[in-house]
Coordinates of N, CA and C in Angstrom, one line a residue:
M437 N 115.2 96.1 109.5 CA 113.8 96.2 109.4 C 113.3 95.3 108.3
F438 N 112.1 94.9 108.4 CA 111.5 93.9 107.5 C 110.0 94.3 107.2
G439 N 109.5 93.8 106.2 CA 108.0 94.0 106.0 C 107.7 95.2 105.1
T440 N 106.5 95.7 105.3 CA 106.0 96.9 104.5 C 105.6 98.0 105.5
P441 N 105.8 99.2 105.1 CA 105.5 100.3 106.0 C 104.0 100.4 106.3
H442 N 103.6 100.7 107.5 CA 102.2 100.9 107.9 C 102.1 102.2 108.8
M443 N 101.1 102.9 108.6 CA 100.9 104.2 109.4 C 99.8 104.0 110.5
L444 N 100.1 104.5 111.6 CA 99.1 104.5 112.8 C 97.9 105.3 112.4
V445 N 96.7 104.6 112.6 CA 95.4 105.3 112.4 C 94.7 105.5 113.7
T446 N 94.6 104.5 114.5 CA 93.9 104.7 115.8 C 94.7 103.9 116.9
Y447 N 94.6 104.4 118.1 CA 95.2 103.7 119.2 C 94.4 103.9 120.5
R448 N 94.7 103.0 121.5 CA 94.1 103.1 122.8 C 95.2 102.9 123.8
C449 N 95.5 103.9 124.6 CA 96.6 103.8 125.6 C 96.1 104.3 126.9
G450 N 96.7 103.8 128.0 CA 96.4 104.2 129.3 C 97.7 104.2 130.1
G451 N 98.1 105.4 130.6 CA 99.3 105.5 131.3 C 100.5 105.2 130.4
L452 N 101.4 104.3 130.8 CA 102.6 104.0 130.0 C 102.4 102.8 129.1
R453 N 101.2 102.3 129.0 CA 101.0 101.1 128.2 C 99.8 101.2 127.2
C454 N 100.0 100.8 126.0 CA 98.9 100.8 125.0 C 98.3 99.4 125.0
D455 N 97.0 99.4 124.7 CA 96.2 98.2 124.6 C 95.9 97.8 123.2
E456 N 95.8 98.8 122.3 CA 95.5 98.5 120.9 C 96.1 99.6 120.0
C457 N 96.7 99.1 118.9 CA 97.3 100.0 117.9 C 96.8 99.5 116.5
R458 N 96.1 100.3 115.7 CA 95.6 99.9 114.4 C 96.3 100.7 113.3
Y459 N 96.8 100.0 112.3 CA 97.6 100.6 111.3 C 97.0 100.3 109.9
I460 N 97.2 101.2 109.0 CA 96.8 101.0 107.6 C 98.1 100.9 106.7
G461 N 98.0 99.9 105.8 CA 99.1 99.7 104.9 C 98.6 98.9 103.7
V462 N 99.6 98.2 103.0 CA 99.2 97.5 101.8 C 98.1 96.5 101.9
Q463 N 98.0 95.9 103.1 CA 97.0 94.8 103.3 C 95.8 95.4 104.0
G464 N 95.6 96.6 104.0 CA 94.5 97.2 104.8 C 94.8 97.4 106.2
M465 N 93.8 97.4 107.1 CA 93.9 97.6 108.5 C 94.5 96.4 109.2
R466 N 95.5 96.7 110.1 CA 96.1 95.6 110.9 C 96.3 96.1 112.3
S467 N 96.2 95.2 113.2 CA 96.5 95.5 114.6 C 97.9 95.0 115.0
H468 N 98.6 95.9 115.7 CA 100.0 95.5 116.1 C 100.4 96.4 117.3
L469 N 101.0 95.8 118.3 CA 101.6 96.5 119.4 C 103.1 96.6 119.2
G470 N 103.6 97.8 119.4 CA 105.1 98.0 119.2 C 105.9 97.5 120.4
P471 N 107.2 97.7 120.4 CA 108.0 97.3 121.5 C 107.6 98.0 122.8
N472 N 107.7 97.4 123.9 CA 107.3 98.0 125.2 C 105.9 98.5 125.2
W473 N 105.0 97.9 124.5 CA 103.6 98.2 124.6 C 103.3 99.6 124.1
T474 N 104.0 100.1 123.0 CA 103.8 101.4 122.5 C 103.2 101.3 121.1
C475 N 102.8 102.5 120.6 CA 102.2 102.5 119.2 C 103.1 103.5 118.4
P476 N 104.1 103.0 117.7 CA 104.9 103.9 116.8 C 104.0 104.5 115.7
V477 N 104.3 105.7 115.3 CA 103.5 106.3 114.2 C 103.7 105.5 112.9
I478 N 104.9 105.2 112.6 CA 105.2 104.4 111.4 C 105.9 103.1 111.9
T479 N 105.4 101.9 111.3 CA 106.0 100.7 111.7 C 106.1 99.8 110.5
M480 N 107.0 98.8 110.5 CA 107.2 97.9 109.4 C 106.6 96.6 109.9
L481 N 105.5 96.1 109.1 CA 104.9 94.9 109.5 C 105.1 93.8 108.4
P482 N 105.3 92.6 108.8 CA 105.6 91.5 107.8 C 104.3 91.3 107.0
V483 N 104.6 90.8 105.8 CA 103.5 90.5 104.9 C 102.8 89.2 105.3
N484 N 101.5 89.2 105.4 CA 100.7 88.0 105.8 C 100.4 87.3 104.4
W485 N 101.3 86.4 104.0 CA 101.2 85.8 102.7 C 99.9 85.1 102.5
A486 N 99.4 84.4 103.5 CA 98.1 83.6 103.4 C 97.0 84.5 103.1
A487 N 96.9 85.6 103.8 CA 95.8 86.6 103.6 C 95.9 87.3 102.3
L488 N 97.1 87.6 101.8 CA 97.3 88.2 100.5 C 96.9 87.3 99.4
Q489 N 97.2 86.0 99.6 CA 96.9 85.0 98.6 C 95.3 84.9 98.5
R490 N 94.6 84.9 99.6 CA 93.2 84.8 99.6 C 92.6 86.0 98.9
Q491 N 93.1 87.2 99.1 CA 92.6 88.4 98.5 C 92.8 88.4 97.0
L492 N 93.9 87.8 96.5 CA 94.2 87.8 95.1 C 93.4 86.8 94.3
F493 N 93.2 85.6 95.0 CA 92.6 84.5 94.2 C 91.1 84.2 94.6
N494 N 90.5 85.1 95.4 CA 89.1 84.9 95.6 C 88.3 86.0 95.0

């Protein structure tokens, strides 16, 4: 596993496939689809270093 933990906040699924998964974590809200088009409740997302740098220095 890699990255930082994020918790599922909202999702949109139809049948066996999800279209949107929104997570909250250290960098705020992020969208991410899990393996096989699922929305795990907790997932590890890699740090977006460019976005984090913009937040810190702006």
